[in-house]
mmCIF file of C-alpha atoms in Angstrom:
data_model
loop_
_atom_site.group_PDB
_atom_site.id
_atom_site.type_symbol
_atom_site.label_atom_id
_atom_site.label_comp_id
_atom_site.label_asym_id
_atom_site.label_seq_id
_atom_site.Cartn_x
_atom_site.Cartn_y
_atom_site.Cartn_z
ATOM 1 C CA MET A 1 120.523 152.358 106.678
ATOM 2 C CA TYR A 2 121.309 148.881 105.363
ATOM 3 C CA LEU A 3 119.126 145.845 106.006
ATOM 4 C CA PRO A 4 120.205 142.496 107.544
ATOM 5 C CA ALA A 5 122.684 140.491 105.468
ATOM 6 C CA ALA A 6 121.317 137.145 106.702
ATOM 7 C CA PHE A 7 118.478 135.489 108.596
ATOM 8 C CA SER A 8 118.584 132.623 111.100
ATOM 9 C CA LEU A 9 116.870 129.281 110.558
ATOM 10 C CA LEU A 10 115.332 127.160 113.322
ATOM 11 C CA ASN A 11 118.425 124.941 113.405
ATOM 12 C CA GLY A 12 120.761 127.889 113.926
ATOM 13 C CA GLN A 13 122.080 128.033 110.372
ATOM 14 C CA LYS A 14 122.154 131.346 108.488
ATOM 15 C CA VAL A 15 120.575 132.123 105.111
ATOM 16 C CA PRO A 16 121.728 135.183 103.116
ATOM 17 C CA ALA A 17 119.088 137.889 102.817
ATOM 18 C CA VAL A 18 119.732 138.148 99.071
ATOM 19 C CA GLY A 19 120.352 135.162 96.831
ATOM 20 C CA PHE A 20 120.784 134.846 93.085
ATOM 21 C CA GLY A 21 118.034 133.253 90.990
ATOM 22 C CA THR A 22 118.920 131.187 87.915
ATOM 23 C CA PHE A 23 115.528 130.360 86.363
ATOM 24 C CA GLN A 24 115.763 131.778 82.854
ATOM 25 C CA GLY A 25 112.248 131.104 81.547
ATOM 26 C CA GLU A 26 112.000 131.771 77.829
ATOM 27 C CA ASP A 27 115.521 133.186 77.718
ATOM 28 C CA GLY A 28 117.130 129.749 77.927
ATOM 29 C CA ASN A 29 120.281 128.927 79.876
ATOM 30 C CA SER A 30 122.966 130.308 77.579
ATOM 31 C CA LYS A 31 123.916 133.072 80.028
ATOM 32 C CA VAL A 32 123.571 131.137 83.277
ATOM 33 C CA LYS A 33 127.191 130.072 83.673
ATOM 34 C CA ASP A 34 128.632 133.547 83.179
ATOM 35 C CA ALA A 35 125.933 135.096 85.366
ATOM 36 C CA VAL A 36 126.629 132.705 88.248
ATOM 37 C CA LYS A 37 130.390 133.293 88.027
ATOM 38 C CA LEU A 38 129.790 137.025 88.140
ATOM 39 C CA ALA A 39 127.358 136.711 91.050
ATOM 40 C CA LEU A 40 129.919 134.752 93.058
ATOM 41 C CA LYS A 41 132.582 137.333 92.244
ATOM 42 C CA LEU A 42 130.288 140.099 93.510
ATOM 43 C CA GLY A 43 129.743 138.282 96.800
ATOM 44 C CA TYR A 44 126.601 136.192 96.373
ATOM 45 C CA ARG A 45 126.718 132.956 98.361
ATOM 46 C CA HIS A 46 123.199 131.699 97.739
ATOM 47 C CA ILE A 47 122.773 130.459 94.168
ATOM 48 C CA ASP A 48 119.202 129.254 93.754
ATOM 49 C CA GLY A 49 118.677 126.583 91.101
ATOM 50 C CA ALA A 50 116.774 123.389 90.336
ATOM 51 C CA ASN A 51 117.119 120.343 88.151
ATOM 52 C CA ALA A 52 113.786 121.408 86.638
ATOM 53 C CA TYR A 53 115.597 124.429 85.175
ATOM 54 C CA TRP A 54 117.972 122.152 83.224
ATOM 55 C CA ASN A 55 120.957 124.323 84.085
ATOM 56 C CA GLU A 56 122.676 122.335 86.837
ATOM 57 C CA LYS A 57 125.623 121.671 84.506
ATOM 58 C CA GLU A 58 126.147 125.381 83.902
ATOM 59 C CA ILE A 59 125.841 126.219 87.601
ATOM 60 C CA GLY A 60 128.220 123.435 88.605
ATOM 61 C CA GLU A 61 130.825 124.519 86.078
ATOM 62 C CA ALA A 62 130.530 128.134 87.248
ATOM 63 C CA ILE A 63 131.097 127.080 90.868
ATOM 64 C CA ARG A 64 134.129 124.977 89.981
ATOM 65 C CA GLU A 65 135.740 127.571 87.755
ATOM 66 C CA SER A 66 135.109 130.413 90.203
ATOM 67 C CA GLY A 67 136.891 128.620 93.038
ATOM 68 C CA THR A 68 133.919 129.203 95.347
ATOM 69 C CA PRO A 69 133.435 125.937 97.238
ATOM 70 C CA ARG A 70 129.635 125.636 97.546
ATOM 71 C CA GLU A 71 126.435 125.935 95.508
ATOM 72 C CA ASP A 72 122.736 126.003 96.185
ATOM 73 C CA MET A 73 119.930 124.263 94.299
ATOM 74 C CA PHE A 74 116.825 122.222 94.880
ATOM 75 C CA HIS A 75 115.429 119.108 93.161
ATOM 76 C CA GLU A 76 111.904 117.822 92.753
ATOM 77 C CA PRO A 77 112.669 114.752 94.868
ATOM 78 C CA THR A 78 110.285 112.055 93.702
ATOM 79 C CA ASP A 79 113.040 109.763 94.929
ATOM 80 C CA VAL A 80 114.763 112.004 97.442
ATOM 81 C CA GLU A 81 117.819 109.950 98.333
ATOM 82 C CA ARG A 82 118.478 108.911 94.736
ATOM 83 C CA ALA A 83 118.226 112.541 93.623
ATOM 84 C CA LEU A 84 120.585 113.656 96.352
ATOM 85 C CA ASP A 85 123.044 110.826 95.725
ATOM 86 C CA THR A 86 123.080 111.704 92.026
ATOM 87 C CA SER A 87 124.195 115.211 92.885
ATOM 88 C CA LEU A 88 126.723 113.958 95.406
ATOM 89 C CA LYS A 89 128.364 111.910 92.633
ATOM 90 C CA ASP A 90 128.417 114.799 90.150
ATOM 91 C CA PRO A 91 132.098 115.796 89.818
ATOM 92 C CA ARG A 92 131.123 119.313 88.784
ATOM 93 C CA LEU A 93 129.409 119.928 92.121
ATOM 94 C CA GLU A 94 132.283 119.684 94.543
ATOM 95 C CA TYR A 95 130.104 119.667 97.643
ATOM 96 C CA GLY A 96 127.299 118.061 95.649
ATOM 97 C CA ALA A 97 124.203 118.541 97.701
ATOM 98 C CA ILE A 98 120.761 119.773 96.898
ATOM 99 C CA HIS A 99 120.327 123.319 98.240
ATOM 100 C CA VAL A 100 123.885 123.463 99.572
ATOM 101 C CA GLN A 101 124.941 126.897 100.694
ATOM 102 C CA GLU A 102 127.997 128.397 102.305
ATOM 103 C CA TYR A 103 126.283 128.161 105.673
ATOM 104 C CA ALA A 104 124.286 124.938 105.353
ATOM 105 C CA HIS A 105 123.499 121.726 103.524
ATOM 106 C CA GLY A 106 119.823 121.312 102.740
ATOM 107 C CA ILE A 107 117.110 120.537 100.209
ATOM 108 C CA PHE A 108 113.701 121.826 99.173
ATOM 109 C CA ALA A 109 110.691 119.581 98.606
ATOM 110 C CA ASN A 110 108.985 121.093 95.573
ATOM 111 C CA LEU A 111 106.106 118.628 95.448
ATOM 112 C CA PRO A 112 102.673 120.174 95.377
ATOM 113 C CA HIS A 113 102.356 117.971 92.273
ATOM 114 C CA ALA A 114 104.512 115.321 90.619
ATOM 115 C CA TYR A 115 105.050 114.618 86.939
ATOM 116 C CA LYS A 116 105.533 111.174 85.477
ATOM 117 C CA ALA A 117 108.989 110.974 83.987
ATOM 118 C CA GLY A 118 109.490 110.140 80.347
ATOM 119 C CA GLU A 119 112.586 109.655 78.237
ATOM 120 C CA ASN A 120 115.741 111.011 79.907
ATOM 121 C CA ASN A 121 113.623 111.753 83.012
ATOM 122 C CA LYS A 122 111.838 114.622 81.287
ATOM 123 C CA THR A 123 108.143 115.100 81.788
ATOM 124 C CA ASN A 124 105.847 112.816 79.803
ATOM 125 C CA ARG A 125 103.423 114.615 77.515
ATOM 126 C CA HIS A 126 99.747 113.774 77.216
ATOM 127 C CA PRO A 127 99.042 111.269 74.390
ATOM 128 C CA SER A 128 96.451 113.616 72.876
ATOM 129 C CA GLY A 129 99.263 115.892 71.753
ATOM 130 C CA ASN A 130 97.925 118.879 73.734
ATOM 131 C CA ARG A 131 101.355 119.386 75.353
ATOM 132 C CA LYS A 132 99.912 118.892 78.828
ATOM 133 C CA PRO A 133 101.974 116.900 81.359
ATOM 134 C CA VAL A 134 101.002 113.442 82.566
ATOM 135 C CA ILE A 135 100.560 113.721 86.334
ATOM 136 C CA ASP A 136 101.358 111.029 88.887
ATOM 137 C CA TYR A 137 98.270 111.702 91.007
ATOM 138 C CA ASP A 138 99.087 109.175 93.707
ATOM 139 C CA LEU A 139 102.588 110.541 94.237
ATOM 140 C CA SER A 140 101.251 114.097 94.186
ATOM 141 C CA ARG A 141 99.213 113.294 97.287
ATOM 142 C CA ARG A 142 102.047 111.524 99.090
ATOM 143 C CA TYR A 143 104.291 114.523 99.695
ATOM 144 C CA PRO A 144 104.239 113.906 103.498
ATOM 145 C CA GLU A 145 106.090 110.647 102.740
ATOM 146 C CA THR A 146 108.591 112.622 100.694
ATOM 147 C CA TRP A 147 109.126 114.871 103.693
ATOM 148 C CA GLN A 148 109.797 111.853 105.903
ATOM 149 C CA ALA A 149 112.365 110.619 103.379
ATOM 150 C CA MET A 150 114.035 114.005 103.540
ATOM 151 C CA GLU A 151 114.160 113.827 107.325
ATOM 152 C CA LYS A 152 116.172 110.616 107.006
ATOM 153 C CA LEU A 153 118.764 112.551 105.014
ATOM 154 C CA VAL A 154 119.241 114.857 107.983
ATOM 155 C CA ASN A 155 119.665 111.831 110.251
ATOM 156 C CA SER A 156 122.275 110.354 107.902
ATOM 157 C CA GLY A 157 124.204 113.619 107.718
ATOM 158 C CA LYS A 158 123.582 114.101 103.989
ATOM 159 C CA ALA A 159 121.622 117.301 104.641
ATOM 160 C CA ARG A 160 121.545 119.823 107.446
ATOM 161 C CA SER A 161 118.502 121.867 106.488
ATOM 162 C CA ILE A 162 115.352 120.773 104.673
ATOM 163 C CA GLY A 163 112.568 123.007 103.410
ATOM 164 C CA LEU A 164 109.620 123.444 101.080
ATOM 165 C CA SER A 165 108.922 125.281 97.847
ATOM 166 C CA ASN A 166 105.564 126.543 96.556
ATOM 167 C CA PHE A 167 103.612 125.093 99.505
ATOM 168 C CA ASN A 168 100.466 126.889 100.643
ATOM 169 C CA ILE A 169 99.070 126.841 104.206
ATOM 170 C CA LEU A 170 96.995 123.693 103.661
ATOM 171 C CA LYS A 171 99.896 121.614 102.343
ATOM 172 C CA THR A 172 102.362 123.010 104.877
ATOM 173 C CA GLN A 173 99.955 122.092 107.689
ATOM 174 C CA ARG A 174 99.747 118.537 106.371
ATOM 175 C CA VAL A 175 103.546 118.285 106.449
ATOM 176 C CA LEU A 176 103.663 119.682 109.988
ATOM 177 C CA GLU A 177 101.204 117.025 111.162
ATOM 178 C CA ILE A 178 103.732 114.266 110.466
ATOM 179 C CA ALA A 179 107.028 116.150 110.666
ATOM 180 C CA ARG A 180 109.741 115.386 113.206
ATOM 181 C CA ILE A 181 111.750 118.243 111.700
ATOM 182 C CA VAL A 182 109.970 121.536 111.030
ATOM 183 C CA PRO A 183 110.693 122.856 107.512
ATOM 184 C CA ALA A 184 113.443 125.458 107.699
ATOM 185 C CA VAL A 185 112.271 127.416 104.663
ATOM 186 C CA ASN A 186 109.329 127.674 102.294
ATOM 187 C CA GLN A 187 110.241 129.380 99.016
ATOM 188 C CA VAL A 188 107.156 130.917 97.387
ATOM 189 C CA GLU A 189 106.071 133.753 95.108
ATOM 190 C CA ILE A 190 106.015 137.021 97.085
ATOM 191 C CA HIS A 191 106.026 140.599 95.794
ATOM 192 C CA PRO A 192 104.014 143.786 96.496
ATOM 193 C CA TYR A 193 101.084 142.555 94.374
ATOM 194 C CA PHE A 194 101.137 139.160 96.123
ATOM 195 C CA PRO A 195 102.327 139.825 99.699
ATOM 196 C CA GLN A 196 101.300 136.438 101.175
ATOM 197 C CA HIS A 197 100.433 138.019 104.527
ATOM 198 C CA GLU A 198 98.447 135.004 105.786
ATOM 199 C CA LEU A 199 101.120 132.493 104.768
ATOM 200 C CA PHE A 200 103.776 134.719 106.335
ATOM 201 C CA ASP A 201 101.910 134.865 109.661
ATOM 202 C CA PHE A 202 101.278 131.097 109.628
ATOM 203 C CA SER A 203 104.896 130.308 108.774
ATOM 204 C CA SER A 204 106.284 132.692 111.383
ATOM 205 C CA LYS A 205 104.102 131.053 114.036
ATOM 206 C CA HIS A 206 105.744 127.699 113.252
ATOM 207 C CA GLY A 207 109.290 129.019 112.849
ATOM 208 C CA ILE A 208 109.355 128.523 109.063
ATOM 209 C CA LEU A 209 111.279 131.202 107.155
ATOM 210 C CA LEU A 210 109.497 132.335 103.988
ATOM 211 C CA MET A 211 111.795 133.003 101.036
ATOM 212 C CA ALA A 212 110.641 134.991 97.994
ATOM 213 C CA HIS A 213 111.114 133.816 94.451
ATOM 214 C CA GLN A 214 109.744 136.196 91.803
ATOM 215 C CA PRO A 215 110.271 139.130 94.220
ATOM 216 C CA LEU A 216 109.657 141.582 91.369
ATOM 217 C CA GLY A 217 106.700 139.697 89.911
ATOM 218 C CA GLY A 218 108.750 137.453 87.638
ATOM 219 C CA ARG A 219 108.129 136.146 84.160
ATOM 220 C CA PRO A 220 106.962 132.525 84.330
ATOM 221 C CA VAL A 221 106.861 130.669 81.024
ATOM 222 C CA PRO A 222 103.529 131.243 79.217
ATOM 223 C CA VAL A 223 101.905 127.897 80.123
ATOM 224 C CA VAL A 224 102.025 128.732 83.840
ATOM 225 C CA ARG A 225 101.800 132.520 83.669
ATOM 226 C CA GLY A 226 98.865 134.089 85.455
ATOM 227 C CA HIS A 227 97.530 137.572 84.709
ATOM 228 C CA PRO A 228 99.739 138.279 81.677
ATOM 229 C CA GLU A 229 97.808 141.512 81.142
ATOM 230 C CA VAL A 230 98.856 142.977 84.511
ATOM 231 C CA PRO A 231 102.026 145.124 84.638
ATOM 232 C CA PHE A 232 104.609 144.156 87.233
ATOM 233 C CA PRO A 233 104.880 145.970 90.585
ATOM 234 C CA THR A 234 108.001 147.783 89.368
ATOM 235 C CA GLU A 235 105.732 149.657 86.928
ATOM 236 C CA ASP A 236 103.253 150.676 89.632
ATOM 237 C CA ALA A 237 102.889 154.443 90.068
ATOM 238 C CA ASP A 238 103.053 154.223 93.869
ATOM 239 C CA ILE A 239 106.201 152.075 93.795
ATOM 240 C CA ILE A 240 107.828 154.495 91.346
ATOM 241 C CA GLU A 241 106.962 157.456 93.581
ATOM 242 C CA ILE A 242 108.321 155.716 96.692
ATOM 243 C CA GLY A 243 111.534 155.013 94.798
ATOM 244 C CA LYS A 244 111.881 158.708 93.925
ATOM 245 C CA LYS A 245 111.389 159.713 97.557
ATOM 246 C CA CYS A 246 114.061 157.236 98.693
ATOM 247 C CA GLY A 247 116.455 157.800 95.803
ATOM 248 C CA ILE A 248 116.293 154.165 94.696
ATOM 249 C CA THR A 249 114.816 152.242 91.762
ATOM 250 C CA PRO A 250 111.324 150.698 91.831
ATOM 251 C CA ALA A 251 112.978 147.260 91.862
ATOM 252 C CA HIS A 252 114.901 148.159 94.990
ATOM 253 C CA VAL A 253 111.746 149.390 96.661
ATOM 254 C CA CYS A 254 110.225 145.916 96.152
ATOM 255 C CA LEU A 255 113.348 144.049 97.253
ATOM 256 C CA SER A 256 114.019 146.290 100.264
ATOM 257 C CA TRP A 257 110.403 145.910 101.402
ATOM 258 C CA LEU A 258 110.727 142.125 101.383
ATOM 259 C CA VAL A 259 113.994 141.971 103.300
ATOM 260 C CA GLN A 260 112.649 144.544 105.749
ATOM 261 C CA ARG A 261 109.716 142.185 106.391
ATOM 262 C CA GLY A 262 112.219 139.462 107.275
ATOM 263 C CA ILE A 263 111.932 137.591 103.965
ATOM 264 C CA PRO A 264 115.097 136.562 102.062
ATOM 265 C CA ILE A 265 114.916 136.989 98.290
ATOM 266 C CA VAL A 266 116.326 135.344 95.158
ATOM 267 C CA PRO A 267 116.053 137.883 92.314
ATOM 268 C CA LYS A 268 117.694 137.103 88.986
ATOM 269 C CA SER A 269 119.597 139.329 86.590
ATOM 270 C CA VAL A 270 122.413 139.049 84.080
ATOM 271 C CA GLN A 271 123.372 142.722 84.341
ATOM 272 C CA GLU A 272 126.279 143.451 86.664
ATOM 273 C CA GLY A 273 124.866 146.790 87.789
ATOM 274 C CA HIS A 274 121.566 145.239 88.871
ATOM 275 C CA MET A 275 123.302 142.294 90.520
ATOM 276 C CA LEU A 276 125.479 144.626 92.570
ATOM 277 C CA GLN A 277 122.607 146.922 93.542
ATOM 278 C CA ASN A 278 120.488 143.945 94.654
ATOM 279 C CA ILE A 279 122.896 143.248 97.522
ATOM 280 C CA GLN A 280 122.986 146.899 98.557
ATOM 281 C CA LEU A 281 119.402 147.415 99.731
ATOM 282 C CA GLN A 282 118.208 149.989 102.248
ATOM 283 C CA GLU A 283 115.517 150.300 104.882
ATOM 284 C CA LEU A 284 112.314 152.083 103.852
ATOM 285 C CA PRO A 285 110.828 154.763 106.154
ATOM 286 C CA GLY A 286 107.904 153.408 108.179
ATOM 287 C CA ASP A 287 105.158 155.179 106.258
ATOM 288 C CA LEU A 288 106.530 154.115 102.880
ATOM 289 C CA PHE A 289 107.046 150.540 104.072
ATOM 290 C CA SER A 290 103.389 150.467 105.150
ATOM 291 C CA ALA A 291 102.331 151.866 101.792
ATOM 292 C CA VAL A 292 104.010 148.963 99.975
ATOM 293 C CA ASN A 293 102.569 146.526 102.509
ATOM 294 C CA GLU A 294 99.042 147.710 101.701
ATOM 295 C CA LEU A 295 99.468 148.095 97.939
ATOM 296 C CA SER A 296 97.843 144.771 97.042
ATOM 297 C CA SER A 297 94.640 145.678 98.896
ATOM 298 C CA LYS A 298 94.659 149.102 97.273
ATOM 299 C CA ARG A 299 94.890 147.469 93.816
ATOM 300 C CA GLY A 300 91.926 145.147 94.418
ATOM 301 C CA GLY A 301 93.524 142.079 95.991
ATOM 302 C CA PRO A 302 96.440 139.656 95.522
ATOM 303 C CA ILE A 303 97.720 138.942 92.010
ATOM 304 C CA ARG A 304 99.601 135.674 91.458
ATOM 305 C CA PHE A 305 101.890 135.613 88.421
ATOM 306 C CA LEU A 306 102.792 131.911 88.781
ATOM 307 C CA ASP A 307 99.585 129.957 88.143
ATOM 308 C CA PRO A 308 99.965 126.444 86.687
ATOM 309 C CA GLY A 309 96.331 125.478 87.283
ATOM 310 C CA LYS A 310 95.206 125.493 83.640
ATOM 311 C CA HIS A 311 98.319 123.574 82.606
ATOM 312 C CA LEU A 312 97.922 120.879 85.280
ATOM 313 C CA GLY A 313 94.149 120.652 85.396
ATOM 314 C CA PHE A 314 93.923 121.471 89.124
ATOM 315 C CA ASP A 315 94.853 124.302 91.485
ATOM 316 C CA ILE A 316 97.892 123.341 93.564
ATOM 317 C CA PHE A 317 97.353 126.444 95.731
ATOM 318 C CA ASP A 318 93.742 125.628 96.715
ATOM 319 C CA GLU A 319 93.352 126.233 100.467
ATOM 320 C CA GLU A 320 90.028 124.340 100.702
ATOM 321 C CA LYS A 321 90.922 121.036 98.983
ATOM 322 C CA ASP A 322 94.296 119.309 98.994
ATOM 323 C CA GLU A 323 94.628 119.054 95.222
ATOM 324 C CA PRO A 324 94.815 116.916 93.211
ATOM 325 C CA VAL A 325 91.608 115.284 94.402
ATOM 326 C CA ALA A 326 90.689 113.588 91.103
ATOM 327 C CA ASN A 327 92.708 110.814 89.451
ATOM 328 C CA SER A 328 92.549 112.215 85.937
ATOM 329 C CA ALA A 329 92.793 115.500 84.101
ATOM 330 C CA PRO A 330 89.724 117.333 82.709
ATOM 331 C CA TRP A 331 90.966 116.609 79.171
ATOM 332 C CA ASP A 332 91.368 112.831 79.640
#
């Protein structure tokens, strides 16, 4: 039995259950353009990108050359309207919006922290030469104001849907306290080793759709990679056994489990076979679904593979304190 092809947002728009991720990590962006063109040819209509990935040019060119009229990406909107207007003027992005999809126009606020921009708008590096970023601590705490700026884009018609990325419960609650428009989506790390059950329940209560990046565990770049010694869920003996029982790969066990929970996913691949299989998921039997649901507890608790705390000098996912609290890094 096949799983839902799309999920509904609070505003009535539809989001595909399976999107295509474009973050290449250490692999660089040399294959992004061809991969996006292939994904569109195979039927993907949610192409997940970001200006922080430095591959907007490749994605835009792939969209234009494929003849598919829309693309999807998010920006870190330290100046939301300027960032959106920049994309609107980009001739490569025909519909030129941030997080524009076939079904909706929208943007993600990816601001649990904010970098100070340096030359060519790239992140400034710490003067000590330790390769740490220079953080704009004041702006990092003002993300509710960023949300209010995004709401104005909905009022002006420049965006239909607005959402969050990498927000925990504490930061999402702070946004909800001032929001006129409830976030449509929160895109966060979710996989069998990090199921985010509490965040899922909280988000569902408020009508926020969780979306999973790193649905297979992912490979963040080394400076923000947590638990590098831990194998990914696709290598877990229980996941492998469930896959054998269902006649599917361990990766498809993980992806099917997420969509079955009601969570859209954005896996990435450059292999046509994997890309095609990722949009042909199937429902897991109840007992096997429950087994995946409980796997994290069985393995000793949640394991987060995206952990920028040591790189930033504070924990952006802290549920007790709304970090950053200090105005300087430990190494200053």
